[in-house]
Each structure stands twice: as structure tokens, then as C-alpha cells.
Short mmCIF file of C-alpha atoms in Angstrom, two decimals:
data_model
loop_
_atom_site.label_atom_id
_atom_site.label_comp_id
_atom_site.label_asym_id
_atom_site.label_seq_id
_atom_site.Cartn_x
_atom_site.Cartn_y
_atom_site.Cartn_z
CA MET A 899 0.00 0.00 0.00
CA ASP A 900 1.39 3.26 -0.97
CA VAL A 901 0.36 4.87 2.26
CA ILE A 902 2.55 7.91 2.08
CA SER A 903 1.69 8.92 -1.46
CA SER A 904 -2.06 8.37 -0.92
CA SER A 905 -2.10 10.55 2.17
CA ILE A 906 -0.08 13.11 0.26
CA LYS A 907 -2.60 12.90 -2.59
CA THR A 908 -5.56 13.57 -0.27
CA TYR A 909 -3.56 16.31 1.36
CA ASN A 910 -3.06 17.76 -2.10
CA ILE A 911 -6.82 18.20 -2.52
CA TRP A 912 -7.11 20.24 0.66
CA PHE A 913 -4.04 22.12 -0.41
CA GLU A 914 -5.62 22.94 -3.75
CA ILE A 915 -8.84 24.14 -2.16
CA SER A 916 -7.23 26.19 0.54
CA GLY A 917 -4.60 27.75 -1.59
CA VAL A 918 -4.94 31.47 -2.01
CA GLU A 919 -3.94 33.11 -5.20
CA VAL A 920 -2.96 36.70 -4.82
CA GLY A 921 -2.71 38.57 -8.02
CA GLN A 922 -4.14 35.84 -10.20
CA HIS A 923 -6.84 37.14 -12.47
CA LEU A 924 -9.00 35.65 -15.17
CA TYR A 925 -8.21 37.73 -18.21
CA TRP A 926 -10.58 38.57 -21.02
CA GLN A 927 -9.49 40.54 -24.00
CA ILE A 928 -11.37 43.36 -25.72
CA GLY A 929 -9.43 44.88 -28.57
CA GLY A 930 -5.98 45.48 -27.27
CA LEU A 931 -7.03 45.84 -23.65
CA GLN A 932 -7.51 43.32 -20.90
CA ILE A 933 -10.20 42.91 -18.34
CA HIS A 934 -10.28 41.18 -14.99
CA ALA A 935 -13.19 38.94 -15.77
CA GLN A 936 -13.70 37.68 -12.24
CA VAL A 937 -14.36 41.23 -11.05
CA LEU A 938 -16.87 41.77 -13.81
CA ILE A 939 -18.70 38.53 -13.11
CA THR A 940 -19.01 39.16 -9.39
CA SER A 941 -20.05 42.75 -9.97
CA TRP A 942 -22.83 41.52 -12.27
CA VAL A 943 -23.98 39.18 -9.52
CA VAL A 944 -23.98 42.07 -7.00
CA ILE A 945 -25.95 44.30 -9.37
CA ALA A 946 -28.42 41.47 -10.01
CA ILE A 947 -28.91 40.93 -6.27
CA LEU A 948 -29.54 44.64 -5.74
CA LEU A 949 -31.97 45.14 -8.59
CA VAL A 950 -33.96 41.96 -7.99
CA SER A 951 -34.37 42.51 -4.26
CA VAL A 952 -35.34 46.15 -4.78
CA ASN A 953 -37.88 45.16 -7.40
CA ILE A 954 -39.51 42.53 -5.23
CA ALA A 955 -39.69 44.58 -2.08
CA VAL A 956 -40.82 47.93 -3.43
CA ARG A 957 -43.31 46.83 -6.05
CA ASN A 958 -46.62 47.81 -4.37
CA PRO A 959 -45.90 50.15 -1.52
CA GLN A 960 -48.38 49.76 1.31
CA THR A 961 -49.14 52.41 3.88
CA ILE A 962 -48.34 49.93 6.62
CA PRO A 963 -45.16 48.44 5.20
CA THR A 964 -44.46 44.76 4.77
CA ASP A 965 -41.17 43.33 6.01
CA GLY A 966 -39.18 43.84 2.82
CA GLN A 967 -40.59 47.29 2.23
CA ASN A 968 -39.83 48.18 5.83
CA LEU A 969 -36.20 47.14 5.40
CA PHE A 970 -35.78 49.20 2.26
CA GLU A 971 -37.54 52.17 3.84
CA TYR A 972 -35.10 51.90 6.74
CA ILE A 973 -32.17 51.81 4.31
CA LEU A 974 -33.48 54.82 2.43
CA GLU A 975 -34.02 56.77 5.64
CA PHE A 976 -30.51 55.86 6.76
CA ILE A 977 -29.03 57.10 3.49
CA ARG A 978 -31.12 60.27 3.60
CA ASP A 979 -30.01 60.98 7.14
CA LEU A 980 -26.38 60.36 6.21
CA SER A 981 -26.56 62.67 3.19
CA LYS A 982 -28.43 65.36 5.11
CA THR A 983 -25.90 65.35 7.93
CA GLN A 984 -22.93 65.64 5.59
CA ILE A 985 -24.21 67.73 2.71
CA GLY A 986 -26.80 69.95 4.33
CA ASP A 987 -30.09 71.10 2.91
CA GLU A 988 -29.37 70.48 -0.75
CA TYR A 989 -28.92 66.78 -0.22
CA GLY A 990 -31.80 65.70 -2.44
CA PRO A 991 -30.05 65.27 -5.81
CA TRP A 992 -27.13 63.41 -4.24
CA ILE A 993 -29.12 60.61 -2.65
CA PRO A 994 -28.88 58.26 -5.66
CA PHE A 995 -25.11 58.64 -5.78
CA ILE A 996 -24.45 58.18 -2.08
CA GLY A 997 -27.07 55.47 -1.80
CA THR A 998 -25.73 53.48 -4.71
CA MET A 999 -22.20 53.87 -3.38
CA PHE A 1000 -23.19 52.55 0.02
CA LEU A 1001 -25.35 49.70 -1.29
CA PHE A 1002 -22.89 48.57 -3.97
CA ILE A 1003 -19.92 48.45 -1.62
CA PHE A 1004 -21.92 46.87 1.21
CA VAL A 1005 -23.43 44.13 -0.94
CA SER A 1006 -20.10 43.49 -2.69
CA ASN A 1007 -18.24 43.11 0.59
CA TRP A 1008 -20.85 40.90 2.20
CA SER A 1009 -21.29 38.80 -0.94
CA GLY A 1010 -17.55 38.23 -0.97
CA ALA A 1011 -17.69 37.06 2.62
CA LEU A 1012 -20.94 35.11 2.63
CA LEU A 1013 -21.52 33.62 -0.80
CA PRO A 1014 -19.69 30.36 -1.59
CA TRP A 1015 -17.79 31.60 -4.61
CA LYS A 1016 -15.23 28.82 -4.44
CA ILE A 1017 -17.78 26.35 -5.77
CA ILE A 1018 -17.48 27.92 -9.20
CA GLU A 1019 -14.05 27.06 -10.50
CA LEU A 1020 -12.51 29.44 -12.97
CA PRO A 1021 -9.78 28.39 -15.34
CA HIS A 1022 -7.51 31.00 -13.85
CA GLY A 1023 -7.96 33.06 -10.75
CA GLU A 1024 -10.93 32.81 -8.42
CA LEU A 1025 -14.17 34.63 -7.71
CA ALA A 1026 -14.31 36.89 -4.67
CA ALA A 1027 -15.71 40.27 -3.67
CA PRO A 1028 -15.44 42.72 -6.55
CA THR A 1029 -14.01 45.28 -4.16
CA ASN A 1030 -10.88 43.24 -3.58
CA ASP A 1031 -9.58 44.47 -6.93
CA ILE A 1032 -7.76 47.77 -7.17
CA ASN A 1033 -9.67 48.64 -10.34
CA THR A 1034 -13.03 48.65 -8.57
CA THR A 1035 -11.96 50.74 -5.61
CA VAL A 1036 -10.04 53.24 -7.73
CA ALA A 1037 -13.05 53.50 -10.06
CA LEU A 1038 -15.33 54.29 -7.12
CA ALA A 1039 -12.82 56.76 -5.67
CA LEU A 1040 -12.41 58.54 -9.00
CA LEU A 1041 -16.18 58.75 -9.37
CA THR A 1042 -16.30 60.36 -5.93
CA SER A 1043 -13.62 62.82 -7.00
CA VAL A 1044 -15.54 63.73 -10.13
CA ALA A 1045 -18.70 64.04 -8.04
CA TYR A 1046 -17.32 66.52 -5.58
CA PHE A 1047 -15.64 68.56 -8.31
CA TYR A 1048 -18.93 68.63 -10.18
CA ALA A 1049 -20.79 69.63 -7.01
CA GLY A 1050 -18.42 72.51 -6.28
CA LEU A 1051 -18.27 73.75 -9.85
CA SER A 1052 -22.00 73.55 -10.46
CA LYS A 1053 -22.74 75.43 -7.27
CA LYS A 1054 -20.06 78.07 -7.27
CA GLY A 1055 -18.80 78.17 -10.82
CA LEU A 1056 -15.16 79.11 -11.25
CA SER A 1057 -15.01 80.73 -7.82
CA TYR A 1058 -14.86 77.15 -6.54
CA PHE A 1059 -11.12 77.34 -7.12
CA GLU A 1060 -10.84 80.05 -4.49
CA LYS A 1061 -10.96 77.35 -1.89
CA TYR A 1062 -7.42 76.40 -2.74
CA ILE A 1063 -6.09 79.63 -1.29
CA LYS A 1064 -8.33 79.60 1.76
CA PRO A 1065 -7.62 80.18 4.61
CA THR A 1066 -4.12 81.29 3.62
CA PRO A 1067 -2.31 81.00 0.25
CA ILE A 1068 0.56 79.24 2.00
CA LEU A 1069 -1.65 76.14 2.15
CA LEU A 1070 -2.02 76.03 -1.65
CA PRO A 1071 0.29 73.02 -2.21
CA ILE A 1072 -1.42 71.13 0.60
CA ASN A 1073 -4.85 71.87 -0.83
CA ILE A 1074 -3.75 70.67 -4.27
CA LEU A 1075 -2.23 67.55 -2.71
CA GLU A 1076 -5.56 66.93 -0.98
CA ASP A 1077 -7.20 66.45 -4.36
CA PHE A 1078 -4.88 63.53 -4.97
CA THR A 1079 -4.86 62.05 -1.49
CA LYS A 1080 -8.64 62.00 -1.17
CA PRO A 1081 -9.28 59.42 -3.91
CA LEU A 1082 -6.05 57.63 -3.02
CA SER A 1083 -7.00 57.13 0.60
CA LEU A 1084 -10.58 56.20 -0.26
CA SER A 1085 -9.53 53.53 -2.73
CA PHE A 1086 -6.72 52.09 -0.66
CA ARG A 1087 -8.70 52.00 2.54
CA LEU A 1088 -11.42 49.91 0.93
CA PHE A 1089 -9.06 47.77 -1.16
CA GLY A 1090 -6.71 47.02 1.73
CA ASN A 1091 -9.50 46.18 4.17
CA ILE A 1092 -11.31 43.80 1.87
CA LEU A 1093 -8.27 42.07 0.38
CA ALA A 1094 -6.55 41.72 3.73
CA ASP A 1095 -9.65 40.30 5.36
CA GLU A 1096 -9.98 37.76 2.58
CA LEU A 1097 -6.33 36.77 2.92
CA VAL A 1098 -6.56 36.40 6.69
CA VAL A 1099 -9.66 34.24 6.46
CA VAL A 1100 -8.16 32.02 3.77
CA VAL A 1101 -4.92 31.62 5.67
CA LEU A 1102 -6.73 30.72 8.87
CA VAL A 1103 -9.03 28.31 7.07
CA SER A 1104 -6.07 26.54 5.54
CA LEU A 1105 -4.35 26.32 8.92
CA VAL A 1106 -7.20 25.54 11.35
CA PRO A 1107 -10.22 24.91 9.24
CA LEU A 1108 -13.22 24.32 11.49
CA VAL A 1109 -14.07 26.78 14.25
CA ILE A 1110 -11.23 29.22 14.72
CA PRO A 1111 -11.77 31.26 11.54
CA ILE A 1112 -15.39 32.02 12.47
CA PRO A 1113 -14.68 34.98 14.81
CA VAL A 1114 -12.38 36.41 12.17
CA MET A 1115 -15.10 35.97 9.55
CA LEU A 1116 -17.59 37.74 11.79
CA LEU A 1117 -15.10 40.53 12.34
CA GLY A 1118 -14.67 40.64 8.58
CA LEU A 1119 -18.43 41.08 8.09
CA PHE A 1120 -18.47 43.87 10.66
CA THR A 1121 -15.50 45.77 9.28
CA SER A 1122 -16.59 45.41 5.67
CA GLY A 1123 -19.96 46.88 6.60
CA ILE A 1124 -18.20 49.73 8.37
CA GLN A 1125 -15.99 50.28 5.32
CA ALA A 1126 -19.04 50.70 3.13
CA LEU A 1127 -20.42 53.23 5.58
CA ILE A 1128 -17.10 55.07 5.76
CA PHE A 1129 -16.78 55.27 2.00
CA ALA A 1130 -20.29 56.64 1.60
CA THR A 1131 -19.91 59.06 4.52
CA LEU A 1132 -16.60 60.41 3.23
CA ALA A 1133 -17.98 60.79 -0.27
CA ALA A 1134 -20.91 62.77 1.14
CA ALA A 1135 -18.54 64.79 3.33
CA TYR A 1136 -16.35 65.73 0.36
CA ILE A 1137 -19.41 66.73 -1.64
CA GLY A 1138 -20.75 68.76 1.26
CA GLU A 1139 -17.39 70.36 1.83
CA SER A 1140 -17.08 71.52 -1.75
CA MET A 1141 -20.66 72.82 -1.77
CA GLU A 1142 -20.47 74.75 1.46
CA GLY A 1143 -19.70 78.39 1.64
CA HIS A 1144 -21.44 81.70 1.78
CA HIS A 1145 -23.75 81.09 -1.16
CA MET B 98 6.16 18.68 -4.66
CA ALA B 99 6.38 22.32 -5.42
CA SER B 100 6.70 21.71 -9.13
CA THR B 101 3.68 19.40 -9.31
CA VAL B 102 1.57 21.98 -7.56
CA MET B 103 2.96 24.91 -9.48
CA ALA B 104 2.52 23.02 -12.75
CA THR B 105 -1.25 23.12 -12.34
CA LYS B 106 -1.02 26.87 -12.88
CA PRO B 107 1.22 27.13 -15.91
CA ILE B 108 0.32 30.74 -16.68
CA ALA B 109 1.90 31.85 -13.44
CA LEU B 110 5.22 30.43 -14.43
CA ALA B 111 5.02 31.68 -18.00
CA LYS B 112 4.59 35.27 -16.94
CA ALA B 113 7.23 35.18 -14.27
CA SER B 114 9.30 38.31 -14.27
CA PRO B 115 11.62 39.27 -11.49
CA SER B 116 9.96 42.45 -10.17
CA LEU B 117 6.18 42.17 -10.49
CA SER B 118 5.22 38.55 -11.12
CA PRO B 119 2.02 37.10 -9.66
CA ARG B 120 2.96 34.85 -6.83
CA LYS B 121 0.88 32.06 -5.48
CA ILE B 122 1.16 32.37 -1.72
CA SER B 123 0.59 28.73 -0.80
CA ILE B 124 0.27 28.00 2.85
CA ARG B 125 1.10 24.48 3.90
CA ALA B 126 0.46 23.05 7.32
CA GLN B 127 3.34 20.68 6.76
CA ALA B 128 6.36 20.97 8.97
CA LYS B 129 8.25 22.57 6.18
CA PRO B 130 10.36 25.59 7.05
CA SER B 131 8.41 28.55 5.86
CA SER B 132 11.54 30.24 4.69
CA THR B 133 10.37 30.49 1.12
CA SER B 134 7.04 32.12 1.99
CA ILE B 135 8.44 34.89 4.15
CA PRO B 136 10.72 36.37 1.48
CA ASN B 137 7.69 36.33 -0.84
CA LEU B 138 5.63 38.26 1.68
CA LYS B 139 8.47 40.67 2.26
CA ARG B 140 8.79 41.25 -1.45
CA LEU B 141 5.05 41.74 -1.71
CA THR B 142 4.95 44.36 1.03
CA SER B 143 7.96 46.12 -0.42
CA LYS B 144 6.22 46.10 -3.80
CA LEU B 145 3.17 47.63 -2.15
CA LEU B 146 5.17 50.39 -0.49
CA PHE B 147 7.11 51.01 -3.66
CA SER B 148 4.10 51.21 -5.89
CA VAL B 149 2.05 53.64 -3.76
CA PRO B 150 3.63 56.76 -5.28
CA SER B 151 3.44 55.16 -8.70
CA ILE B 152 -0.27 54.61 -8.15
CA ALA B 153 -0.63 58.26 -7.31
CA MET B 154 0.83 59.08 -10.70
CA LEU B 155 -1.10 56.33 -12.44
CA ALA B 156 -4.38 57.61 -11.11
CA ALA B 157 -3.70 60.85 -12.97
CA THR B 158 -2.29 59.47 -16.20
CA PRO B 159 -4.62 58.58 -19.09
CA LEU B 160 -5.78 55.04 -19.61
CA PRO B 161 -3.90 53.73 -22.70
CA ALA B 162 -0.59 54.20 -20.90
CA LEU B 163 -1.73 51.75 -18.25
CA ALA B 164 -2.37 49.00 -20.75
CA GLU B 165 1.26 48.99 -21.76
CA MET B 166 2.33 48.21 -18.22
CA GLU B 167 3.55 44.78 -17.39
CA LYS B 168 1.12 42.39 -15.79
CA ALA B 169 1.24 43.30 -12.12
CA GLY B 170 -0.43 40.98 -9.65
CA LEU B 171 -2.15 43.32 -7.29
CA PHE B 172 -1.89 46.69 -8.99
CA ASP B 173 -3.06 45.70 -12.41
CA PHE B 174 -5.01 48.57 -13.90
CA ASN B 175 -6.80 47.85 -17.10
CA LEU B 176 -10.10 48.26 -18.89
CA THR B 177 -11.87 46.92 -15.81
CA LEU B 178 -11.69 50.36 -14.22
CA PRO B 179 -13.85 52.30 -16.70
CA ILE B 180 -16.17 49.32 -17.10
CA ILE B 181 -16.84 49.26 -13.37
CA ALA B 182 -17.32 53.03 -13.41
CA ILE B 183 -19.89 52.74 -16.21
CA GLU B 184 -21.62 49.84 -14.44
CA PHE B 185 -21.82 51.92 -11.29
CA LEU B 186 -23.39 54.87 -13.10
CA LEU B 187 -25.93 52.62 -14.82
CA LEU B 188 -26.72 50.99 -11.45
CA MET B 189 -27.18 54.46 -9.96
CA VAL B 190 -29.70 55.44 -12.64
CA ALA B 191 -31.53 52.12 -12.33
CA LEU B 192 -31.75 52.27 -8.53
CA ASP B 193 -32.93 55.85 -8.69
CA LYS B 194 -35.75 54.94 -11.06
CA LEU B 195 -36.75 51.76 -9.23
CA TYR B 196 -36.13 52.52 -5.60
CA PHE B 197 -34.98 55.92 -4.43
CA SER B 198 -37.46 58.10 -6.28
CA PRO B 199 -40.65 56.02 -6.03
CA LEU B 200 -40.17 54.88 -2.45
CA GLY B 201 -38.97 58.32 -1.40
CA ALA B 202 -42.03 59.97 -2.94
CA PHE B 203 -44.29 57.37 -1.33
CA MET B 204 -42.75 57.93 2.10
CA ASP B 205 -43.00 61.70 1.79
CA ALA B 206 -46.64 61.49 0.71
CA ARG B 207 -47.42 59.23 3.65
CA ASP B 208 -45.72 61.63 6.07
CA ALA B 209 -47.66 64.58 4.66
CA LYS B 210 -50.93 62.65 4.94
CA ILE B 211 -50.25 61.73 8.55
CA ARG B 212 -49.37 65.30 9.39
CA ALA B 213 -52.57 66.56 7.75
CA GLU B 214 -54.67 64.04 9.68
CA LEU B 215 -52.99 65.01 12.93
CA SER B 216 -53.73 68.71 12.42
CA GLU B 217 -57.29 67.79 11.46
CA VAL B 218 -57.70 65.91 14.71
CA LYS B 219 -56.51 68.92 16.63
CA ASP B 220 -59.17 71.08 14.84
CA THR B 221 -61.99 68.68 15.62
CA SER B 222 -61.18 68.91 19.31
CA ALA B 223 -62.15 72.60 19.13
CA GLU B 224 -65.35 71.56 17.40
CA VAL B 225 -66.02 69.12 20.18
CA LYS B 226 -65.65 71.88 22.74
CA GLU B 227 -68.20 73.98 20.84
CA LEU B 228 -70.65 71.14 20.81
CA GLU B 229 -70.15 70.62 24.51
CA GLU B 230 -70.92 74.26 25.26
CA LYS B 231 -74.00 74.05 23.10
CA ALA B 232 -75.16 71.03 25.03
CA VAL B 233 -74.62 72.80 28.34
CA ALA B 234 -76.55 75.83 27.11
CA VAL B 235 -79.41 73.66 25.92
CA MET B 236 -79.56 71.92 29.28
CA ARG B 237 -79.60 75.23 31.07
CA ALA B 238 -82.42 76.50 28.87
CA ALA B 239 -84.40 73.36 29.46
CA ARG B 240 -83.97 73.64 33.19
CA ALA B 241 -85.04 77.27 33.13
CA GLU B 242 -88.08 76.30 31.12
CA ILE B 243 -89.02 73.66 33.59
CA ALA B 244 -88.62 76.02 36.50
CA ALA B 245 -90.79 78.62 34.81
CA ALA B 246 -93.48 76.09 34.04
CA LEU B 247 -93.38 74.85 37.60
CA SER B 248 -93.75 78.30 39.08
CA LYS B 249 -96.60 79.08 36.71
CA MET B 250 -98.39 75.96 37.68
CA LYS B 251 -97.88 76.74 41.31
CA LYS B 252 -99.37 80.18 40.86
CA GLU B 253 -102.39 78.83 39.06
CA MET B 254 -103.02 76.27 41.71
CA THR B 255 -102.73 78.73 44.52
CA ALA B 256 -105.09 81.08 42.72
CA GLU B 257 -107.61 78.29 42.29
CA LEU B 258 -107.28 77.31 45.87
CA GLU B 259 -107.83 80.84 47.04
CA VAL B 260 -110.92 81.13 44.92
CA LYS B 261 -112.31 77.96 46.37
CA LEU B 262 -111.36 79.09 49.81
CA ALA B 263 -113.17 82.38 49.33
CA GLU B 264 -116.23 80.55 48.06
CA GLU B 265 -116.34 78.27 51.03
CA GLN B 266 -115.82 81.12 53.35
CA ALA B 267 -118.66 83.03 51.81
CA ARG B 268 -120.93 80.00 52.12
CA ILE B 269 -119.97 79.48 55.66
CA GLU B 270 -120.60 83.10 56.44
CA LEU B 271 -123.98 82.83 54.82
CA GLU B 272 -124.86 79.81 56.88
CA LEU B 273 -123.53 81.52 59.92
CA ALA B 274 -125.61 84.55 59.23
CA ALA B 275 -128.63 82.34 58.63
CA ALA B 276 -128.01 80.52 61.85
CA LEU B 277 -127.58 83.76 63.71
CA ASN B 278 -130.77 85.01 62.22
CA ASN B 279 -132.51 81.92 63.36
CA LEU B 280 -131.16 82.35 66.79
CA GLU B 281 -132.28 85.93 66.86
CA LYS B 282 -135.73 84.93 65.79
CA GLU B 283 -135.91 82.26 68.35
CA LYS B 284 -134.62 84.68 70.92
CA GLU B 285 -137.26 87.12 70.04
CA GLU B 286 -139.91 84.40 70.08
CA ALA B 287 -138.69 83.27 73.40
CA LEU B 288 -138.63 86.80 74.63
CA ARG B 289 -142.11 87.37 73.33
CA VAL B 290 -143.35 84.27 74.92
CA LEU B 291 -141.58 85.17 78.04
CA ASP B 292 -142.96 88.63 77.80
CA ALA B 293 -146.44 87.23 77.55
CA GLN B 294 -145.83 84.90 80.36
CA ILE B 295 -144.23 87.69 82.31
CA ASP B 296 -147.32 89.67 81.83
CA ALA B 297 -149.44 86.79 83.00
CA LEU B 298 -147.16 86.10 85.84
CA SER B 299 -147.08 89.62 86.95
CA GLU B 300 -150.87 89.75 86.90
CA GLU B 301 -150.97 86.65 89.01
CA ILE B 302 -148.46 87.99 91.40
CA VAL B 303 -150.31 91.26 91.73
CA ARG B 304 -153.60 89.47 92.32
CA LYS B 305 -152.05 87.29 94.84
CA VAL B 306 -150.24 89.96 96.64
CA LEU B 307 -152.84 92.68 96.75
CA PRO B 308 -155.71 92.00 99.08
CA THR B 309 -158.69 91.22 97.26
CA THR B 310 -161.52 93.07 98.05
#
């Protein structure tokens, strides 16, 4: 009996399943450019989850809400309160942006942690939360940047650029640097949190598979929810900050 | 061992380049010295620290320049970025049409309706007070009416009684007068009789007293 090689073979299976591949992507090609297909696939799943659940819950609104409608009303009130606190009285037009930001990041993070993506085997790379890819987080951060520039310019016109020399012109380089560090910090905060949490969970699962990783997974759920909230709150804060002033 | 495992992912080996190759961080619970994994992690973290300023520049440079970059494991910017941005914007429009606007309008309408009903309830409490006062006034009027009717009835009855009383009194006086008259008559009769008798008596007495001659 080839005891050693058979035990090594079974060990190989666990090794295969618990291996983590950092930096492995499934590449699709469009023209001369490449795409991380696993990010696209998981983002489609997240979008599908959002649209289907919204459709089902909000179809016939009742005066006394049903359970699903109640949940979505709570979410909408939460987003409204968040936007109102950060942006002020003109928060109405920004609710879709902040709300979509919060919901997309929240559902992405929790889908990455809760859904069993590993069941679907890709030829290269693996499926995980779409926010564990630098492209997603930088895209969201750049959208936030564009949003707060648009908010400031549409409200104040070209006098928006006066804020660079307020309160004193000495702070001009710092204010310009802020326009780069804001999207940078937003994207890296989200990217680092989600990727690192995934790595920690996978490492723990491959070391001590059964019970020990569960507290870390719960912590991961908690922090990923908080990260969604932080991203949305900061986006709203930047928008509010660029819209404020003596107008 | 390492080669058999690594051979299942041939693409990783094919694209190996010294600085930014994708590395499979394989964790084994075997009692193998983890000396090979730690240098990998060190290199990864150093890559991260090194590429942060480059990311700052990359975020500002236009997109086609990124496609020419070598395949980097973690910091691989490609067409995924604008695709995700477009997906996000489409999701925003879709959620606004399906969820934020309709549910928001519904909630606001419900709030306004509740507020209107509340203020209406406050108004009807003033109406209720009016009705109460009216009721009290009506009761008072009714009581006053009853009292007036009572006093009127009392007056009528007393008047009737007095009339009857006067009648009876008059009758009694008549009877009394008649009786008195009778008595007078009888007295006179008696007196007359007595007078006659007195006369007779006195005659007798005189005859008896005076000597008869």
C-alpha cells in the first residue's frame, strides 16, 4: 500500500482548495485591452442581487409596510439621514449617488464574505468580492472625485477654485495635494480592508479549518460593513465640503 | 512537490518576471520551514510600499498608458476600471428609477398625509368643545323652562285654591248669618213668649199679693 503517497494525494486536494492566489486574475481581451473577468462577473452578480431585491420589495408600496418594504424604507431613511448630515439642505439630488455607493460596496463586501464563490471554478484566478480588486476601488474613488468637483463647480462656478487659497495662500500646495490624497485614501482603505480580510480568512481556514476562523469571519463582516459606511460618509462629506460656503 | 503543484497553474510560471510577477502564496500546514514564503511576503509588502507613489501618478495618467504596463499581480489597472465606473453609473440610474425616487415619494406622501390628519384631529377637538358648550346651554335653557313652568303651575293652583277658599268662606258666612238670624228669631220668640208669660205672671203675682176686696 502506498500509504505515504495516498495521504499526500488527499492532502493535495485540501491544499488545492485552501490555496490562495494573490494577483491571479481571469483575463478577457477586448481589442488590445484586458479585463479582470472575475471582477466583472461578481459585480454583475452584485448588481443582479440589488436590482432583484429592490424590485420585489418595493413593487406595491403599502401604507403599513411589509417586512421587505420596511427594510428598504429603513435603508433609504438611513441614506437620507447620512446625506443630510454631511451635505446639508441640498442633499436631495445626491441621494442616488451616495445610496448606490453605500449599497454597492456593502453588498459586494458581504457577498464576498458570505456567498460560496469557491464552488465555481474558474480556469484561472478565483471569484471573490469585486471590491478586492484595485480597479473597482479606484473607479469608485475617481467617481467620488468627479462628483465633488462637479458639485463645487456647479454650485459656485469658477469661484470654486478660491478654496485652494483659503484660509491662507501658503496652504495652496497642501490643498492641491488633498485632491490627490482624497481618492487615493478612499480607494486604498477599501481595497486594503477587503483584500486583507480575505487573505486572513483564507490563511486561517487553511491552517485551522473548522471553528477558529469564524470569529475572524464575523469581524470581517463587521469591518466590511463599516468600510461601506465610511466610503459613503466620506464621499458625502467631500461633496458637502465643496458645496459649502457663503452662497 | 512544489513543481507538481505549481505546474497546475502554468500561466503563473510563464509570466514570471523578477519584479512584479504574480505569486501564489501557498500556505502548507506541513512541517516545512516557511523560509520560502516569508521572502515572498516581504517582497510583496515592499512592492506595495514602492508602488504607492506610482499609483498616485497612475491615477492621474490617461488610460492607454496603463495597458502597456507589465502584468502586475495586485496593482493591475486595465479596462476593468472604466467598465466598473460605467456599471456603477448605470446601477445608480436604475436604482434611482426603481427605488430611491418612487419609495422616497411614497414615504414623503405618507408623512404629509399623517401630518394633515394630525392637524385635522386637533381642529376637531375645538369643534367638540363647541358642541359641549352648546349642550350645556341647551340643558340650562331646558332647566329654566321647567322652572318657569313649575312656578306658573304653582301660581295657578294657589289662585284656584284661594278662589275655592273664598267661596267656602262666603258659604260658611252665609250659613252663619242664617243661623244667627234663626237664633235671633228664636230669641225674640222666646222673649215674646216670656214677655207674655211675664205679663201673665205679673198679673198673678199682683192678684195674689194685693188683698182682694
